[in-house]
Short mmCIF file of C-alpha atoms and ligand atoms in Angstrom, two decimals:
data_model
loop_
_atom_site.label_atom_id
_atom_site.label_comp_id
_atom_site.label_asym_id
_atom_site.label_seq_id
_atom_site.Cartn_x
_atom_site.Cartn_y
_atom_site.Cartn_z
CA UNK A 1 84.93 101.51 114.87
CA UNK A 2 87.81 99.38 115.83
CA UNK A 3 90.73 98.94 113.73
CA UNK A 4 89.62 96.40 111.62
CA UNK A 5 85.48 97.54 111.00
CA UNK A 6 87.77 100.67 110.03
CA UNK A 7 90.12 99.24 107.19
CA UNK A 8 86.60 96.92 106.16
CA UNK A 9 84.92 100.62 105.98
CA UNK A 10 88.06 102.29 103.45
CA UNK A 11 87.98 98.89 101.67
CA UNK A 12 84.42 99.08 100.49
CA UNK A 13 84.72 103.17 100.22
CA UNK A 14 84.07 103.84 96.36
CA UNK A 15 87.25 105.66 95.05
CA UNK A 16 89.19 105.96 92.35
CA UNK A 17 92.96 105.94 91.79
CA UNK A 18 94.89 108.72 89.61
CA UNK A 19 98.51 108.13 90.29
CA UNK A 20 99.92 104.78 89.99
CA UNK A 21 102.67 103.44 87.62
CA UNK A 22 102.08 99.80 86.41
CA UNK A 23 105.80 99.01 86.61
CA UNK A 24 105.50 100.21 90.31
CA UNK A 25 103.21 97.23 91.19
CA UNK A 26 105.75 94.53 90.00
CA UNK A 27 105.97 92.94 93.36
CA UNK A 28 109.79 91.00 94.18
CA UNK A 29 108.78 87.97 94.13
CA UNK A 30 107.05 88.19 90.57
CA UNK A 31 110.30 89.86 89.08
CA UNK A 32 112.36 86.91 89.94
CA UNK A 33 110.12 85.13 88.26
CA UNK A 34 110.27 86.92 85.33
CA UNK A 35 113.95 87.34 85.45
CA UNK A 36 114.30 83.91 84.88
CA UNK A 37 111.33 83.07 82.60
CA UNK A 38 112.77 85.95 80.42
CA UNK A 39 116.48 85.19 80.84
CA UNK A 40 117.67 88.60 82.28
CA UNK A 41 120.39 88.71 84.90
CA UNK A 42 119.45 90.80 87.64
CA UNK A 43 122.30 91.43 90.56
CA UNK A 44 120.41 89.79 93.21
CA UNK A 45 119.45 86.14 92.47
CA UNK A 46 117.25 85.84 95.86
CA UNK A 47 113.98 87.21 97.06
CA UNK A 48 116.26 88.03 100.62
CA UNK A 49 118.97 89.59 98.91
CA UNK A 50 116.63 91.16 96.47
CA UNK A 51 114.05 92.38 99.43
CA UNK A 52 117.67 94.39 100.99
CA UNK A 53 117.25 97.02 98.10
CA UNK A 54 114.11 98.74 99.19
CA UNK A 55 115.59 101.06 102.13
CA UNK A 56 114.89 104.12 100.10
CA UNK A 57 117.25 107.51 100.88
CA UNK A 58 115.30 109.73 98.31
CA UNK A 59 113.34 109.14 95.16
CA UNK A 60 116.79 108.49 92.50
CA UNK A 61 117.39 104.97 95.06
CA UNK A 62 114.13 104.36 94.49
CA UNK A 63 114.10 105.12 90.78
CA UNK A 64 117.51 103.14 90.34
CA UNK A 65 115.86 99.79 91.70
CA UNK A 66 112.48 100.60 89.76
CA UNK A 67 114.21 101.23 86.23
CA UNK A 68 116.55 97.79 87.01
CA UNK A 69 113.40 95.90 87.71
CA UNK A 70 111.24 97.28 84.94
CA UNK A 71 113.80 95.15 82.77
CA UNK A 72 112.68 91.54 83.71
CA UNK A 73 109.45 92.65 81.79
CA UNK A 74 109.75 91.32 77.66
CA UNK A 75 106.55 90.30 76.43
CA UNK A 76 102.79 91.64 76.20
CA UNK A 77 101.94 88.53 78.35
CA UNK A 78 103.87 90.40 80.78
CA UNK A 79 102.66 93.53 81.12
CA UNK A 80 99.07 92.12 80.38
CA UNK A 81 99.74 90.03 83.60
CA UNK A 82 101.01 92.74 85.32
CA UNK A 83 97.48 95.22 84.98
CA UNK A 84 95.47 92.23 85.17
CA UNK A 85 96.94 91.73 89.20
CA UNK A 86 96.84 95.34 89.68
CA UNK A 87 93.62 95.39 88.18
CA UNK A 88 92.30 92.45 91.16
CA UNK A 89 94.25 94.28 93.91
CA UNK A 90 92.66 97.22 93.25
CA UNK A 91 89.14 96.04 92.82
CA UNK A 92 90.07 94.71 96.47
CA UNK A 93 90.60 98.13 97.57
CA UNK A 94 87.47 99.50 96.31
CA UNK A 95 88.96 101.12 93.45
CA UNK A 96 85.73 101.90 90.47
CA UNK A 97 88.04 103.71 88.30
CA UNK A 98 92.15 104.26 87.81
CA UNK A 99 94.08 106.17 85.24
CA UNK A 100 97.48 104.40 85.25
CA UNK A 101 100.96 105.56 84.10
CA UNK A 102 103.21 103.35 81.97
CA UNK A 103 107.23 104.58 81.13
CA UNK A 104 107.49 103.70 77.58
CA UNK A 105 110.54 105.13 76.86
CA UNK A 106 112.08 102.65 79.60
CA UNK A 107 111.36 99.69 77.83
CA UNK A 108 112.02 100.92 74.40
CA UNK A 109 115.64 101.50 75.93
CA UNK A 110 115.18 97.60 76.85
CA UNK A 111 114.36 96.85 72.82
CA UNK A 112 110.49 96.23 73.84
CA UNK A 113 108.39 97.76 71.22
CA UNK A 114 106.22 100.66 71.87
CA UNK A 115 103.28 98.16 70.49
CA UNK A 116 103.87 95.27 72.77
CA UNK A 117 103.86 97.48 75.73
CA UNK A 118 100.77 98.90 74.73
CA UNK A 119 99.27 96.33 73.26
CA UNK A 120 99.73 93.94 76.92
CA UNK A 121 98.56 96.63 79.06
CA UNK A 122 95.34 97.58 77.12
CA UNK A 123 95.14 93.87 76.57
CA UNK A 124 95.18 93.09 80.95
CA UNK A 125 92.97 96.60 81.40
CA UNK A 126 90.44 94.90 78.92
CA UNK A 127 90.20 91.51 81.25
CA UNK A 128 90.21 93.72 84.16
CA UNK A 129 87.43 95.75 83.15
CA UNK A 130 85.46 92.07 82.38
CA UNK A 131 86.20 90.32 85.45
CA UNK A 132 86.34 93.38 88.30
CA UNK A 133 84.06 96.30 86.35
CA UNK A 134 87.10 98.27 86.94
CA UNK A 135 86.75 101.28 83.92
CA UNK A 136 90.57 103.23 83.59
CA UNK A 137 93.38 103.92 81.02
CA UNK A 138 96.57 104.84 80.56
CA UNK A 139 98.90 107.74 80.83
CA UNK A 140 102.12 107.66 78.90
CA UNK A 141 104.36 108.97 81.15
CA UNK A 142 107.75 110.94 79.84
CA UNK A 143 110.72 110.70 81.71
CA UNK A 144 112.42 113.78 82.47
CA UNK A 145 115.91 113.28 83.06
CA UNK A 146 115.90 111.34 79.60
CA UNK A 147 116.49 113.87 76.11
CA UNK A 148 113.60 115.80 75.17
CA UNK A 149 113.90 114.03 71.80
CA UNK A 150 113.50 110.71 73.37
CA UNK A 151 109.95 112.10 74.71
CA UNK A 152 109.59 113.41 71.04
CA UNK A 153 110.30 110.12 69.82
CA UNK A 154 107.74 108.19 71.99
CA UNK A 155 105.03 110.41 71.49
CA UNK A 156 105.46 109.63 67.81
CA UNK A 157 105.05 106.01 68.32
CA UNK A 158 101.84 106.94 70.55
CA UNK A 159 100.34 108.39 67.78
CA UNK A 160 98.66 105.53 66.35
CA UNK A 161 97.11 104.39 70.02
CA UNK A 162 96.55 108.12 70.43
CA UNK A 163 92.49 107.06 70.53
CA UNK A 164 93.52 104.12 73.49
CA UNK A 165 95.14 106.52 75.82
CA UNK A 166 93.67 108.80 78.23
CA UNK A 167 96.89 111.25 78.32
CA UNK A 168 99.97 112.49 78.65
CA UNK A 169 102.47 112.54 82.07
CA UNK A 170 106.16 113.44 83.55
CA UNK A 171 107.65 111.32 85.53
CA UNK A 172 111.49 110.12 87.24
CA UNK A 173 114.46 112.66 88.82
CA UNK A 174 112.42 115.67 89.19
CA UNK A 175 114.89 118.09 90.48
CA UNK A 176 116.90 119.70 87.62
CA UNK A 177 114.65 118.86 85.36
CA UNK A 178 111.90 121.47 85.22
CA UNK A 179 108.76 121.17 83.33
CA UNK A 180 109.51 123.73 80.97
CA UNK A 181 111.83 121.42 78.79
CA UNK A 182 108.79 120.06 77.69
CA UNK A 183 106.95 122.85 76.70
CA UNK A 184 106.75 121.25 72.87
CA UNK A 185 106.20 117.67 73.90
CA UNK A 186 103.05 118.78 75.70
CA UNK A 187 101.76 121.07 72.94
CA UNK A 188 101.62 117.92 70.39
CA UNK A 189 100.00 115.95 73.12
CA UNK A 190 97.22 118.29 73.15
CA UNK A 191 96.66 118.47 69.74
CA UNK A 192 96.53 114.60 69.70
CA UNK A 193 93.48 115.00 72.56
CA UNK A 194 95.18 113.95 75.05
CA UNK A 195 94.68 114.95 78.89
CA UNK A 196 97.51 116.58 80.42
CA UNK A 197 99.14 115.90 84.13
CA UNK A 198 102.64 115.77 85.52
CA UNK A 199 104.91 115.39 88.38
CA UNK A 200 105.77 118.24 90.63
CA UNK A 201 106.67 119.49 93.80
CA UNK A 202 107.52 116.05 94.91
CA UNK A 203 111.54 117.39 95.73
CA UNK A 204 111.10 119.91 93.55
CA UNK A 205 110.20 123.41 94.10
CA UNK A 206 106.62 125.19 93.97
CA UNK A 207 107.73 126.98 91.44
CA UNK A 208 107.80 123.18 89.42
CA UNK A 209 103.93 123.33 89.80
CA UNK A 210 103.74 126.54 88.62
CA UNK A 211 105.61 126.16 85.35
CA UNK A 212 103.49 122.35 85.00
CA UNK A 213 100.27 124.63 84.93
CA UNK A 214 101.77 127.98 82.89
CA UNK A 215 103.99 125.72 80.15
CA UNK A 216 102.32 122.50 79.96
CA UNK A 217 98.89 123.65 81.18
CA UNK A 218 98.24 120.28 82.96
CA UNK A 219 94.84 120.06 84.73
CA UNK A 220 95.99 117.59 87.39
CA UNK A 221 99.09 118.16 89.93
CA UNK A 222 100.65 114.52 90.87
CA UNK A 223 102.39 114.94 94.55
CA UNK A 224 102.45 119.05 94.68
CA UNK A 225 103.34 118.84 98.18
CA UNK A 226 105.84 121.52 98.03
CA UNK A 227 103.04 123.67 96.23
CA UNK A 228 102.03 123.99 100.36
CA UNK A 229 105.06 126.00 99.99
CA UNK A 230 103.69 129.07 98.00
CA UNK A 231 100.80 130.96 99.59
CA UNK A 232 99.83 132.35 96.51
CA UNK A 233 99.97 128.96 94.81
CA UNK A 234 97.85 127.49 97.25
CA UNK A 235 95.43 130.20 96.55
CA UNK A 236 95.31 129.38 92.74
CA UNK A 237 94.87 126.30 93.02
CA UNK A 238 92.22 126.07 95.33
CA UNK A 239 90.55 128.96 93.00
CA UNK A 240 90.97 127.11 90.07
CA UNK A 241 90.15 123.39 91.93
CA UNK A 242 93.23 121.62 90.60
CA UNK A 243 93.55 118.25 91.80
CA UNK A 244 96.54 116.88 93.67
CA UNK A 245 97.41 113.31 93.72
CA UNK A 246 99.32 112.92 96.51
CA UNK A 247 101.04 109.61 97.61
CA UNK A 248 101.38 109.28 101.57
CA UNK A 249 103.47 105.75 101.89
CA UNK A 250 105.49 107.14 98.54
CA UNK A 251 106.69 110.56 100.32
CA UNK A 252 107.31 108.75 103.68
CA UNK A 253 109.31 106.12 102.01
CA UNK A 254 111.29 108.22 99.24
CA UNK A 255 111.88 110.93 102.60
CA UNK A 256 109.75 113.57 101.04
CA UNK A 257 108.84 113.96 104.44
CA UNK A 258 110.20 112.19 107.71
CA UNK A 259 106.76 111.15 108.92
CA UNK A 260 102.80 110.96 107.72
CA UNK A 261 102.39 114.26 109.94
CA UNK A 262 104.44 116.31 108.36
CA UNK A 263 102.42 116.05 104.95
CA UNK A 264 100.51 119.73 104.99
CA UNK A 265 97.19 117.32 103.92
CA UNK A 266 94.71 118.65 106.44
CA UNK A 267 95.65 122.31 105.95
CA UNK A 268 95.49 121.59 102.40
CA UNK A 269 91.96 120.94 102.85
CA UNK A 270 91.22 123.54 104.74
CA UNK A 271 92.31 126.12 101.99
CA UNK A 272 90.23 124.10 99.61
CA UNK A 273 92.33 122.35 97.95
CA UNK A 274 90.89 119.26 95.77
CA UNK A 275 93.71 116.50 97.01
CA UNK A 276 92.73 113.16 96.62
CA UNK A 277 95.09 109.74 97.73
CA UNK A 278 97.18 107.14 95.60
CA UNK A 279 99.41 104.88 96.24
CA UNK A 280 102.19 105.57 93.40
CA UNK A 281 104.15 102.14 93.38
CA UNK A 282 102.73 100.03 96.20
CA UNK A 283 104.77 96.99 95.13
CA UNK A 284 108.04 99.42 96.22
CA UNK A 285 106.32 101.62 99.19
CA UNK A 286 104.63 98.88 101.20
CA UNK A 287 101.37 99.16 100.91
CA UNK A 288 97.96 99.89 98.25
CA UNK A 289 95.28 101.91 98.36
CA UNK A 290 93.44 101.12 101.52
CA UNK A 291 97.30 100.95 103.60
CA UNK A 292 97.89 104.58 102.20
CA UNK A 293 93.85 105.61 103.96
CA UNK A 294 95.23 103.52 106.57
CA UNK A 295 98.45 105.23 107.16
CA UNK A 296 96.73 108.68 107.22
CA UNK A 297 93.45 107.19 110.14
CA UNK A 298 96.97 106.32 112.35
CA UNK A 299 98.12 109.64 111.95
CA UNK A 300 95.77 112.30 112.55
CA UNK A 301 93.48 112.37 110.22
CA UNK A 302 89.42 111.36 110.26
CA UNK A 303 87.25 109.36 108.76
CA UNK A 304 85.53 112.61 107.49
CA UNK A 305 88.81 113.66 105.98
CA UNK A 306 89.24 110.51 104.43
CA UNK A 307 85.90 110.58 102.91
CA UNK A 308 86.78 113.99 101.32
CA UNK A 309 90.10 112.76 99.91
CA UNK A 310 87.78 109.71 98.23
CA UNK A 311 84.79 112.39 96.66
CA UNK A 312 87.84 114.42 95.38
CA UNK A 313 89.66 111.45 93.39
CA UNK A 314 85.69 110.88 91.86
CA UNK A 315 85.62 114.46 90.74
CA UNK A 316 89.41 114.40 89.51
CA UNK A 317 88.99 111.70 87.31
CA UNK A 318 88.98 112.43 83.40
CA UNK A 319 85.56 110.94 82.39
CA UNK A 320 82.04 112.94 81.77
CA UNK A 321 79.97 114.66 84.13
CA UNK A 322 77.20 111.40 84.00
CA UNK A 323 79.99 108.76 85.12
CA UNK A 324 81.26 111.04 87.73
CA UNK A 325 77.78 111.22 88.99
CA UNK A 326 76.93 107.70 88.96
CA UNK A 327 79.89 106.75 90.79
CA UNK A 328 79.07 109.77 93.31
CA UNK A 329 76.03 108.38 94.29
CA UNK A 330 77.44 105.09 95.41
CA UNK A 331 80.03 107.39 97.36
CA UNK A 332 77.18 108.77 99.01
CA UNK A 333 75.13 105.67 99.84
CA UNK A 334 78.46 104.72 101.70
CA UNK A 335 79.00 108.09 103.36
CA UNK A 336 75.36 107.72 104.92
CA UNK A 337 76.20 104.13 106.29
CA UNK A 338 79.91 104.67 107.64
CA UNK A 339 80.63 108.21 108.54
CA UNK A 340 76.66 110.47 108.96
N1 HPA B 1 108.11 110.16 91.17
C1 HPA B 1 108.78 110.31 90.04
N2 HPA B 1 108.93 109.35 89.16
C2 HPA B 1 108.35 108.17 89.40
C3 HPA B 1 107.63 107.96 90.54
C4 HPA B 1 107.49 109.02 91.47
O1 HPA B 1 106.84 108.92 92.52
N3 HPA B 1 107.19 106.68 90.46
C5 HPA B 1 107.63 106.16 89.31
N4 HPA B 1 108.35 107.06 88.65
ZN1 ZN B 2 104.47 108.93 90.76
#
């Protein structure tokens, strides 16, 4: 297959996408256009000057642009808007299913109420899942490098939607901030039912993932590339078929990793490990879905691989046994067309 019968092959490959934050699909041009709908003063005033800021050195540049951003966004319209075009763009990328992070306590900083947040983004997933058959949720993500009582705070307000979401992450500066702080946080999200996942080994340590399954006893790793790190880890976790969600274009462009080929992705599946591909915040990182399956095709990996990554985020996902099934089998019609 030539370049293109190959991105037409990943397009129509039936996946499903497990790390993504909303705010990280707020594209420039549509934050200048909220900026001034919504009256907030931003410190560039053009998409050229604005466009300058995305020459990442690590993932706090990136964060400090992301959190700025995040503040041109005021009312449920907005963040309805905002999953509705993530919603299209990934139903263009052959996405069947995607459990999507939202920072709450960001915009509660920004005097948005938990509910209107909420209440948009359940509002856009609802016309998504109309007009695309998209199915997904959300996962209210805590930020780490904010006070543990903050995280207290918002999972109090969650408690009423507790039924709407699917579960609980961590998310933002990662190194300093070990998941252990939020031992607590995560034992009340449990008992509200919700599913647990979290950031780690993105720059921080192996020993990050560790704690994340120990303390918080997550069932989903996002990044753990620096779990690759830890023999014995990598053991575990192929044992015990934890999924990673790792995010090629994000650890290229936040210098996890100096190039695609340094990511330990094929040896990772070779120990077993259940890895499957996102795209993080594709609005910041250049590219969705299919340019993150791209990326890895121009660097070394195969279609085969590819397909692997795709079955993984199926059996990653947190819905029942039947659904998984049903969206397996259209994997596997595709599988017999593009790669047998
Ligand atoms: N890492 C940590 N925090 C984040 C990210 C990420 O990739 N994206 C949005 N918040
Ligand atoms: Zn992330």
């Amino acid at each position: 297959m030539d370049h293109t019968e190959l991105r037409k092959a990943i397009a129509c490959m039936p996946k499903t996408e497990l790390h993504l934050h909303i705010e990280g699909t707020l594209e420039a041009p549509l934050a200048l256009q909220l900026a001034s709908r919504n009256n907030v003063s931003l410190p560039w005033n053009t998409l050229e000057e604005l466009e300058k800021q995305y020459d990442f050195s690590n993932l706090q540049s990136f964060l400090d642009l992301y959190y700025i951003l995040m503040g041109t966004l005021k009312t449920q319209e907005d963040f309805a808007d905002l999953m509705f075009a993530y919603l299209q763009r990934a139903h263009e990328n052959g996405i069947r299913h995607a459990e999507i992070f939202f920072d709450p306590q960001v915009h509660m900083n920004n005097h948005i109420p938990f509910s209107t947040v909420i209440k948009g983004l359940l509002n856009g997933l609802d016309l998504g899942k109309q007009a695309f058959g998209i199915t997904g949720g959300l996962i209210l993500c805590i930020i780490r490098d904010m006070p543990v009582e903050s995280a207290e705070a918002v999972l109090k307000e969650a408690e009423p939607y507790a039924k709407d979401l699917i579960g609980i992450g961590l998310d933002s500066a990662e190194v300093g901030y070990p998941p252990e702080l939020f031992e607590a946080v995560y034992r009340k999200a449990r008992q509200l039912g919700l599913h647990c996942v979290a950031h780690a080994g993105e720059e921080g340590p192996a020993d990050y993932v560790k704690q994340a399954l120990d303390v918080l006893h997550v069932e989903r790793i996002d990044h753990g590339i620096h779990a690759y790190d830890d023999p014995e880890l990598v053991q575990r976790l192929a044992q015990e078929q934890i999924p990673l969600t790792s995010c090629p274009l994000s650890n290229k462009r936040l210098k996890v990793v100096n190039d695609i080929r340094e990511l330990p992705l094929h040896e990772m599946l070779q120990a077993g490990l259940r890895v499957c591909i996102n795209s993080d915040d594709p609005a910041y990182f250049g590219g969705y879905l299919v340019d993150n399956y791209m990326a890895l095709l121009e660097n070394g990996y195969s279609l085969e691989e590819c397909a692997t990554f795709a079955r993984n985020s199926i059996e990653a996902c947190f819905i029942s046994r039947e659904e998984k099934d049903t969206l397996l089998a259209d994997f596997d019609k595709w599988y017999e067309q593009y790669v047998k």
